CSV table of C-alpha atoms and ligand atoms in Angstrom, one decimal:
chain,number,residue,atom,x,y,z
A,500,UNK,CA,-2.2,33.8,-15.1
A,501,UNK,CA,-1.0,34.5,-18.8
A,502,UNK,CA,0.7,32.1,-20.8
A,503,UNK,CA,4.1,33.5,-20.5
A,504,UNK,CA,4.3,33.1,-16.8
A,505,UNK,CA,2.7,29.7,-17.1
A,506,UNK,CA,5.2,29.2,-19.2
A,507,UNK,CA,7.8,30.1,-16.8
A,508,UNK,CA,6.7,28.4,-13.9
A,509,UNK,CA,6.0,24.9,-15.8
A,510,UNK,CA,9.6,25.4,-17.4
A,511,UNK,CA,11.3,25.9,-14.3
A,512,UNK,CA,10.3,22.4,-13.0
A,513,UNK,CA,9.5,20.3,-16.1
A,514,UNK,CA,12.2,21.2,-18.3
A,515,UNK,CA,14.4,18.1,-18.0
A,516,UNK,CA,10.9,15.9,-18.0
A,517,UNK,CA,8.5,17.7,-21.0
A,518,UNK,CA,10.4,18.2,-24.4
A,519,UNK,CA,9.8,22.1,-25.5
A,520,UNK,CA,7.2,21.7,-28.0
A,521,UNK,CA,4.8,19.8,-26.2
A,522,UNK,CA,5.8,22.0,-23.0
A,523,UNK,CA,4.4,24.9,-25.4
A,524,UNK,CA,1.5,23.1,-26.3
A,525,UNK,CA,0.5,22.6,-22.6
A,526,UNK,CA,0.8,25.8,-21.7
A,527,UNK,CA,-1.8,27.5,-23.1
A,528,UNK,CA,-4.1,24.7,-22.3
A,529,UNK,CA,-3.2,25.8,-18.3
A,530,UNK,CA,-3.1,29.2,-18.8
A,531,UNK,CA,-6.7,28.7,-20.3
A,532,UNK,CA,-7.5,26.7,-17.5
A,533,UNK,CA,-6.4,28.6,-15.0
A,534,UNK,CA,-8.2,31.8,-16.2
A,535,UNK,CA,-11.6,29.3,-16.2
A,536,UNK,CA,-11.2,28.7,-12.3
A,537,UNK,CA,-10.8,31.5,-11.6
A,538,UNK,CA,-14.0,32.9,-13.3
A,539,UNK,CA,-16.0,30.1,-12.4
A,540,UNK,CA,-14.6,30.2,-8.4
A,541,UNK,CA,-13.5,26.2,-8.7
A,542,UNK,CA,-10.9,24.4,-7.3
A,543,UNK,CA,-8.2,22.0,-8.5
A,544,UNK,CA,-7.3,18.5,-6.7
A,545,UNK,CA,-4.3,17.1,-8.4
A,546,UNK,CA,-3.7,13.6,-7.7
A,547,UNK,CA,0.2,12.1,-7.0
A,548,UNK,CA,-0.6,10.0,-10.4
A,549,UNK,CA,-1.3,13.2,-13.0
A,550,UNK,CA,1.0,13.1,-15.6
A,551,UNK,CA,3.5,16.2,-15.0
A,552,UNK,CA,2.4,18.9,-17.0
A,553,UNK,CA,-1.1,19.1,-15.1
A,554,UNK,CA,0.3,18.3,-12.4
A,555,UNK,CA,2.8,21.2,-11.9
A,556,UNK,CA,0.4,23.5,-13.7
A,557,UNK,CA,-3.2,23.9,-12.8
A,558,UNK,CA,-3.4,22.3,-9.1
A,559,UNK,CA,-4.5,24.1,-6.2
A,560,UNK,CA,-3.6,21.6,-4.2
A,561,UNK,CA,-1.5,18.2,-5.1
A,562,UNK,CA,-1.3,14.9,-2.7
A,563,UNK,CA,-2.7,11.5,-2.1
A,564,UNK,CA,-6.0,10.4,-1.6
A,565,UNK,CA,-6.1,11.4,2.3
A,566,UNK,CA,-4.7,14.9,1.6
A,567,UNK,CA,-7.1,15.6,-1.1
A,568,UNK,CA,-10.0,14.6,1.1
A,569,UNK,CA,-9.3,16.9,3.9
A,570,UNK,CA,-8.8,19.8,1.1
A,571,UNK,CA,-11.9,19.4,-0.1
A,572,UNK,CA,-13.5,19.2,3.2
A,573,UNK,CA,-12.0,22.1,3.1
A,574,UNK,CA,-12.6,24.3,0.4
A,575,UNK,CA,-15.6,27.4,0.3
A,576,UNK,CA,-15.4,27.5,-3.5
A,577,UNK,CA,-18.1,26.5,-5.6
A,578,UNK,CA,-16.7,23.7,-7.9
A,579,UNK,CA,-14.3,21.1,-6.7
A,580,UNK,CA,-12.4,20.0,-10.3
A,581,UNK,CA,-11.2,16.8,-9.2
A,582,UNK,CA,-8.4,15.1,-11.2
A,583,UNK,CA,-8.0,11.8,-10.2
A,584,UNK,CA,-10.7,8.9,-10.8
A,585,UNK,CA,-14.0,8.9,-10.2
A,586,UNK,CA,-14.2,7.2,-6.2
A,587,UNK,CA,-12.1,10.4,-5.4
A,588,UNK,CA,-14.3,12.5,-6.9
A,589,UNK,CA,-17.1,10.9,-5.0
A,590,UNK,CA,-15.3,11.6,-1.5
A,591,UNK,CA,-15.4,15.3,-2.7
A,592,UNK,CA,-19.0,15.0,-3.0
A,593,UNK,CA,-19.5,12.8,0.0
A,594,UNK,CA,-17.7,15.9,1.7
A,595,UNK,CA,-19.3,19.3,0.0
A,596,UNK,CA,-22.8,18.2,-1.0
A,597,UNK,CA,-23.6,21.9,-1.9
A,598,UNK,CA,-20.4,22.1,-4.3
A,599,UNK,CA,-20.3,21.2,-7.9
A,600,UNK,CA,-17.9,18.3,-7.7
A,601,UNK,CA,-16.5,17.5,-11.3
A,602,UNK,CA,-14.3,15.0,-13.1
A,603,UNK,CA,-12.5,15.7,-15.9
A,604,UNK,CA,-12.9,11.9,-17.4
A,605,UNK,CA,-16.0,9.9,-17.7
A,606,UNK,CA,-14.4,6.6,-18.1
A,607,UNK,CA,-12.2,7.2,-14.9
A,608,UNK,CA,-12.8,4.0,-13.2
A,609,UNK,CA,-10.7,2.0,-10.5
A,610,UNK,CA,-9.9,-1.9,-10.9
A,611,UNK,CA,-10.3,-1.8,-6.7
A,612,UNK,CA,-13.3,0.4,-6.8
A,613,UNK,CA,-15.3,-2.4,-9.7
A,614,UNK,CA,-14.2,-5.4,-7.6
A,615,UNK,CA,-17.1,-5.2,-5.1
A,616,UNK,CA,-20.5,-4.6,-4.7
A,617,UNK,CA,-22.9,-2.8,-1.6
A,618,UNK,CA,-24.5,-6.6,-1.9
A,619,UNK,CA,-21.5,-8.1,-1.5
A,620,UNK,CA,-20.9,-5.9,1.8
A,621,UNK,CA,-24.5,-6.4,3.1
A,622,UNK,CA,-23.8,-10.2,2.7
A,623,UNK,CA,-20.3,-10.6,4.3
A,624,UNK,CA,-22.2,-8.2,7.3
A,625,UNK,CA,-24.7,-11.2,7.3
A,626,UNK,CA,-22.6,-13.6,7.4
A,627,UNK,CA,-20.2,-11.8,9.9
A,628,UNK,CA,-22.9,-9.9,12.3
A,629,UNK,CA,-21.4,-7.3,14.5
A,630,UNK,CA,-17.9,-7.7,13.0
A,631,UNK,CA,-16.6,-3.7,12.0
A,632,UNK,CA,-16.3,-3.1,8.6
A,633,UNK,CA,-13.4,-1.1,7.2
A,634,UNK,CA,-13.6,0.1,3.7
A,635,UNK,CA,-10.4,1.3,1.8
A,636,UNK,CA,-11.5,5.0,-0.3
A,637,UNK,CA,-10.9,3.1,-3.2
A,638,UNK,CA,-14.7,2.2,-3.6
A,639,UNK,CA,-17.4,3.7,-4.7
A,640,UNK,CA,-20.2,5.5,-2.4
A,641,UNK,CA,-22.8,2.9,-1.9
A,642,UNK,CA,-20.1,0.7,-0.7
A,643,UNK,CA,-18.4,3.4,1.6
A,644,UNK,CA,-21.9,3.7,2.7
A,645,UNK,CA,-22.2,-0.3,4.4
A,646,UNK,CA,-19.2,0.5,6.3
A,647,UNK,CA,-18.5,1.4,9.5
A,648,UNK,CA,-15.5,3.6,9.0
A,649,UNK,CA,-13.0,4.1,5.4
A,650,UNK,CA,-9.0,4.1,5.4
A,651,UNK,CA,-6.2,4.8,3.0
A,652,UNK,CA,-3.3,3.5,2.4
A,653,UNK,CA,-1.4,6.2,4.6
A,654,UNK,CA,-4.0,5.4,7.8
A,655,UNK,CA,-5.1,1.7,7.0
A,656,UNK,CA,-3.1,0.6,9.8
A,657,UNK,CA,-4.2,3.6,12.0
A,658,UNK,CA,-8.1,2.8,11.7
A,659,UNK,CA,-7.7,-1.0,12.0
A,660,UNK,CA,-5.8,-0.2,15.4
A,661,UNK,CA,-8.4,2.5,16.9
A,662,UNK,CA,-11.6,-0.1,15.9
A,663,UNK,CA,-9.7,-2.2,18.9
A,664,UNK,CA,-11.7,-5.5,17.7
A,665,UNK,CA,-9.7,-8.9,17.3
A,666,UNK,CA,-12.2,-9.2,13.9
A,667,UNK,CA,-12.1,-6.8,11.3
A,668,UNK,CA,-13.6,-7.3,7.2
A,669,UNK,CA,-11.2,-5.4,5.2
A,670,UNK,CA,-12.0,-4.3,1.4
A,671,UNK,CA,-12.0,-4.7,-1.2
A,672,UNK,CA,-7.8,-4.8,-1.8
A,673,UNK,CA,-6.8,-7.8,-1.7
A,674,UNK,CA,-3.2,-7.3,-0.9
A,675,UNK,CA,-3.3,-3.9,1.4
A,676,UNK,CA,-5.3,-6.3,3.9
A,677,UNK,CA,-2.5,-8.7,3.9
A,678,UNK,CA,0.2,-6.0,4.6
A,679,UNK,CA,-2.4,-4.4,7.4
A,680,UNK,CA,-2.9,-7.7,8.6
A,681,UNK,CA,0.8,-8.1,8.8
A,682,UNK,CA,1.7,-5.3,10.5
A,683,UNK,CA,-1.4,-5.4,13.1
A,684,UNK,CA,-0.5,-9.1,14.2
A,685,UNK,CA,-3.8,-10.3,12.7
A,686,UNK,CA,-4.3,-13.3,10.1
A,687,UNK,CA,-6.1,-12.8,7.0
A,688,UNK,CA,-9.0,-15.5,5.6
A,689,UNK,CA,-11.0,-14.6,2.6
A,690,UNK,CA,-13.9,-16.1,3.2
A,691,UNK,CA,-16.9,-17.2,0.3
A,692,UNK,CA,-19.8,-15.6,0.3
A,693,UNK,CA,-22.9,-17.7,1.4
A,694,UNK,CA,-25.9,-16.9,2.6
A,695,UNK,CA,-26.9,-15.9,5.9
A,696,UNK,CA,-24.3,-16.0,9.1
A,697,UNK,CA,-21.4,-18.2,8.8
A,698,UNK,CA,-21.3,-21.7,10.1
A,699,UNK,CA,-17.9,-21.2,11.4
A,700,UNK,CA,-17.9,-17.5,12.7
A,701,UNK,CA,-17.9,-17.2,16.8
A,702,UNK,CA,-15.8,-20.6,16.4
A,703,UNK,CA,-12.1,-20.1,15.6
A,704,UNK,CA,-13.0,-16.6,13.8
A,705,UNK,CA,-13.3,-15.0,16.5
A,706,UNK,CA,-10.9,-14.1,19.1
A,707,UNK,CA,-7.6,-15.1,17.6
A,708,UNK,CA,-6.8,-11.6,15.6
A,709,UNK,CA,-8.5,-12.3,12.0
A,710,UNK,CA,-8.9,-10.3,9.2
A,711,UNK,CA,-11.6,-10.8,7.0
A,712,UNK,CA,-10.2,-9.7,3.2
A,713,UNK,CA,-11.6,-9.8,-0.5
A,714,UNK,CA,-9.9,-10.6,-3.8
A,715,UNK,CA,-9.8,-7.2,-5.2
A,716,UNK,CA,-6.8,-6.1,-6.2
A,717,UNK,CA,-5.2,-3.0,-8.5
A,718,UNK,CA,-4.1,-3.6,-11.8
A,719,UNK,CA,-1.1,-1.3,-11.3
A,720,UNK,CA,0.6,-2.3,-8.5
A,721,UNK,CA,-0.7,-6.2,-8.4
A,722,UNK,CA,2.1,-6.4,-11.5
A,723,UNK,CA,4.9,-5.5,-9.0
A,724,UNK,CA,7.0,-8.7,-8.6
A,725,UNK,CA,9.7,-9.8,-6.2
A,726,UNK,CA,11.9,-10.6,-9.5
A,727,UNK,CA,11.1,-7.5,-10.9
A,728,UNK,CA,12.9,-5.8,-7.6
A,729,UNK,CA,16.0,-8.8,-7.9
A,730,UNK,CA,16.4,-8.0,-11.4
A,731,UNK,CA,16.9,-3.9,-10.7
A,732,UNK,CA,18.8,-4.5,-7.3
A,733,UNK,CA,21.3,-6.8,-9.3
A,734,UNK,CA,22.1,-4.0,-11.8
A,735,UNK,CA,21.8,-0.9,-9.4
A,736,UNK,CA,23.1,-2.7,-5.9
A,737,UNK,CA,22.6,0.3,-4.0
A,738,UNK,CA,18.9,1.9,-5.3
A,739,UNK,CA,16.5,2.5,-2.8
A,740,UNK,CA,13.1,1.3,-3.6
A,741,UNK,CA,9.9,2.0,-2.4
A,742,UNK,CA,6.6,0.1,-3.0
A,743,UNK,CA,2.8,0.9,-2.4
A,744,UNK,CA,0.9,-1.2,0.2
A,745,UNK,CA,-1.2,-2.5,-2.9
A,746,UNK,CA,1.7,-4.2,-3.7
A,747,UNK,CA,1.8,-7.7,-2.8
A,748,UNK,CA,3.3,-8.8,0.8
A,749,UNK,CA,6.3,-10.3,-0.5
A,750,UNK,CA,6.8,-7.3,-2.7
A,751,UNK,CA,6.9,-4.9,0.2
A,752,UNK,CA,9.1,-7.3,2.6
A,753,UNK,CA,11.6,-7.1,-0.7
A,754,UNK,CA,11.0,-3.1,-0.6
A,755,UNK,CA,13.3,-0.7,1.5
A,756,UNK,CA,10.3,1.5,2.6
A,757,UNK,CA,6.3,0.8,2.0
A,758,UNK,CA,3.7,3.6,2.0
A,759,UNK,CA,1.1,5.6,0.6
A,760,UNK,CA,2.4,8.1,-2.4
A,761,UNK,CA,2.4,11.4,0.3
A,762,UNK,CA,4.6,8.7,2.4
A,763,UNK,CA,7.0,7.3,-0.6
A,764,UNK,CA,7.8,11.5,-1.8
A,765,UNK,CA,8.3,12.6,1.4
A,766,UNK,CA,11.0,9.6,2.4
A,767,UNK,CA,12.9,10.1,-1.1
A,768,UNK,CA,12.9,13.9,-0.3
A,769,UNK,CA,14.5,13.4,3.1
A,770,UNK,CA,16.4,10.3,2.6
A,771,UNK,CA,20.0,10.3,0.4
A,772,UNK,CA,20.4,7.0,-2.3
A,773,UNK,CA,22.4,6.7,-5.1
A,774,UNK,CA,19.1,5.9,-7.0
A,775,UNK,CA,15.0,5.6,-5.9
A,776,UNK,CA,12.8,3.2,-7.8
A,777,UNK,CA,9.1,3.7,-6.9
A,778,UNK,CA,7.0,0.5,-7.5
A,779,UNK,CA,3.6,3.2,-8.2
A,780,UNK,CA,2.2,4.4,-11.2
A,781,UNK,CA,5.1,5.7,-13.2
A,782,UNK,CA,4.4,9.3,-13.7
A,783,UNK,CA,4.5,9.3,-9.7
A,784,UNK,CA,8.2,8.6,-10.4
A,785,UNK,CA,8.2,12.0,-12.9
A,786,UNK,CA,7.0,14.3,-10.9
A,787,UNK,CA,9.3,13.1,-7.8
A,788,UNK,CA,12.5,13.7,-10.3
A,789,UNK,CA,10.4,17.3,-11.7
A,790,UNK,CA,10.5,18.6,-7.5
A,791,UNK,CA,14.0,17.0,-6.6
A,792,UNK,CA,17.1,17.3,-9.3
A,793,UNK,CA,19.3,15.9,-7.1
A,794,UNK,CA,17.4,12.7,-7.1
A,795,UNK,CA,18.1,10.1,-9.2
A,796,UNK,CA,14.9,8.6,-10.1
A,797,UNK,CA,14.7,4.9,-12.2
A,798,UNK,CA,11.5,4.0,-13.4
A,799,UNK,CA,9.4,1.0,-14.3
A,800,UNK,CA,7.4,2.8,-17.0
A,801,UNK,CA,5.5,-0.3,-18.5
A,802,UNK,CA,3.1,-0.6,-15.9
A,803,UNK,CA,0.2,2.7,-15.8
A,804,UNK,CA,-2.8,3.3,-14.6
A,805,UNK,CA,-5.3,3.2,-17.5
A,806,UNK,CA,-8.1,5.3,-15.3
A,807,UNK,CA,-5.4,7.8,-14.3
A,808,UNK,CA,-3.9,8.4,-17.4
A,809,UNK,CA,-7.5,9.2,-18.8
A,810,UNK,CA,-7.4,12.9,-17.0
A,811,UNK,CA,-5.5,15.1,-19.3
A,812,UNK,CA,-5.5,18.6,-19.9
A,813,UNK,CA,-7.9,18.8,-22.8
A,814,UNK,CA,-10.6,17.3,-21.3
A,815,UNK,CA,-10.1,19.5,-17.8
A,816,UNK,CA,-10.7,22.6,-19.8
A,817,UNK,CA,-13.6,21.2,-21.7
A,818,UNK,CA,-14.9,20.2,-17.9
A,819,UNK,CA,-14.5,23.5,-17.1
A,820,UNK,CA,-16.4,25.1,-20.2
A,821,UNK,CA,-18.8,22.6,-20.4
A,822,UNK,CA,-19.2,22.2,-16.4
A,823,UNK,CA,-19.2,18.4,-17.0
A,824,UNK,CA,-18.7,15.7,-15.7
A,825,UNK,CA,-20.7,16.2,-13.0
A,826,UNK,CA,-20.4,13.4,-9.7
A,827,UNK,CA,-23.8,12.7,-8.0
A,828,UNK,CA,-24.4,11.0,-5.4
A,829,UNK,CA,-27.6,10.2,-3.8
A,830,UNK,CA,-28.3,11.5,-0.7
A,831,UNK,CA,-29.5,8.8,1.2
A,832,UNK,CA,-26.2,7.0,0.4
A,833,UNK,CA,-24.1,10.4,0.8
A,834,UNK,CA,-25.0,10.7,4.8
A,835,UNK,CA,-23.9,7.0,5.2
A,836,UNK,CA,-20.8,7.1,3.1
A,837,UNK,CA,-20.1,10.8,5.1
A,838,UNK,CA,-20.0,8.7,8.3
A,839,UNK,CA,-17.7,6.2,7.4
A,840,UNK,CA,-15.6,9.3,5.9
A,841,UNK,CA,-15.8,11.4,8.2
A,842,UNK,CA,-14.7,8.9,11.3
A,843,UNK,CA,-11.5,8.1,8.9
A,844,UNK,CA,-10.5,11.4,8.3
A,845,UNK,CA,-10.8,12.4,12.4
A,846,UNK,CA,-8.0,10.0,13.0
A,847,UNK,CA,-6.1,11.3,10.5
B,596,LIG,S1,-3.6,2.9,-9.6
B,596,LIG,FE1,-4.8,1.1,-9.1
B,596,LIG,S2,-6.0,1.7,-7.2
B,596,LIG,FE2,-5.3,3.6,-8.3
B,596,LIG,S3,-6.9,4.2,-9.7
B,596,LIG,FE3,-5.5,2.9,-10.8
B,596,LIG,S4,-6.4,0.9,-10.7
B,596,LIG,FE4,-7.3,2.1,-9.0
């Protein structure tokens, strides 16, 4: 695609969010990009979170986590680009173990994905034998790998149900096992680590509907408070807000609608409010106002994702021209993390 049709197409939706001059400065860096992936046969994932000029610009394909995972399950090209962080990027090599799998941002971590450990899943399985073990995507391989099946936010509640066991371990996120917990009639313990099976397990554990969490929790949306949502209903009485399911549990009972990013664009595209408020990353909030004029979108820009905001369109072209960074994952680990994938993504 030249720049002038870039050009075009990126003006047409980001006009009243990119000032010109940085608009024209972005352009050519997508018009270069664009030529690249096509010479090199790659792919583009776009996550909801991109800022909007890379996100309405070299994409192939846009969404949330579980979208992106069945695209690249998907995909017969050779390199899988992957902007987002770097546990997505791992899916898309879990998935396509022949592809080149790239990120465009070493330092694309997760505060979710750091919070836990493969040892801290083998002990909880110790101390917890034959309890199923669902892992959010928002960890890294050799954790995916210890479980028995992943979720996201858009299927948690899905996966928990089809597992049909009164005892369920949860992780890592802290507060999406509380809202899963909540809406699957379960209560949620977070119990300490010790060695070997618990004393207590098989005696009040089991049997009564228990989830079995972790403290991890996302830096993002864990800042999300119930004042925060008083303080903008008592200036905009009628806006709609919508919060993520990382969001605490009393956050999300103060929200009108809870779901994953796919879920919150899709209900502000078919839904009519004076004004939506999304309680997400705050560039999720720009691209919803970029794809719906109409919409009048407030947002609570102080709070960003410091791993998301690391993928930009300089260093996408670079990871194009320098085929870096490139997303490994060992083989032995792959097959088990594929399982636990793969089981997730045939629910849907
Ligand atoms: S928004 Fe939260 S869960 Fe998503 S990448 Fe950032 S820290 Fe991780």
């Amino acid at each position: 695609m030249n720049s002038q049709r870039m050009y075009e197409m990126m003006k047409q939706k980001l006009s009243r969010i990119v000032p010109e001059p940085e608009l024209r400065y972005k352009v050519e860096l997508a018009a270069e990009i664009v030529r690249l992936k096509e010479e090199k046969n790659a792919v583009i994932l776009g996550h909801n979170y991109m800022e909007p000029a890379l996100y309405y610009s070299i994409p192939d394909f846009r969404g949330d986590s579980l979208e992106l995972s069945r695209k690249a399950a998907q995909t017969d090209k050779d390199i899988i680009v992957f902007c987002g962080v770097r546990f997505m990027a791992e899916t898309a090599k879990i998935l396509n173990p022949s592809k080149t799998v790239l990120i465009p941002s070493a330092k694309a971590g997760c505060s979710l994905a750091e919070s836990i450990t493969a040892e801290d899943v083998r002990a909880l399985k110790a101390q917890f034998p034959g309890v199923p073990v669902v892992t959010y995507v928002n960890t890294y391989a050799d954790v995916k790998a210890e479980s028995d099946i992943c979720c996201t936010s858009g299927n948690a509640r899905a996966v928990v149900e089809s597992l049909n066991s009164d005892t369920i371990i949860f992780l890592p996120d802290e507060y999406l096992a509380g809202n899963v917990a909540k809406e699957t009639g379960k209560h949620i313990i977070f119990p300490t680590l010790t060695p070997g099976p618990s004393p207590d397990f098989g005696r009040g554990v089991r049997g009564d509907g228990t989830m079995l969490g972790w403290r991890g929790r996302c830096e993002v949306h864990e800042k999300f408070t119930v004042k925060d949502i008083e303080n903008i209903r008592q200036q905009f009485p009628e806006v709609a807000i919508l919060s993520h399911p990382e969001c605490s549990p009393e956050v999300v009972a103060a929200s009108d609608f809870s779901g994953s990013t796919g879920a919150m664009i899709r209900y502000v595209e078919q839904t009519n409010a004076p004004q939506y408020l999304v309680l997400t990353e705050c560039s999720m909030g720009d691209n919803i106002a970029a794809a719906n004029p109409d919409k009048e979108m407030l947002r609570l820009c102080s709070v960003r994702c410091p791993h998301m905001n690391e993928i930009t369109l300089e260093d996408t072209l670079e990871a194009l021209q320098k085929t870096q960074y490139v997303v490994e994952v060992p083989e032995d680990i792959r097959l088990r993390a594929y399982k636990a994938v793969e089981r997730m993504i045939a629910i849907g």
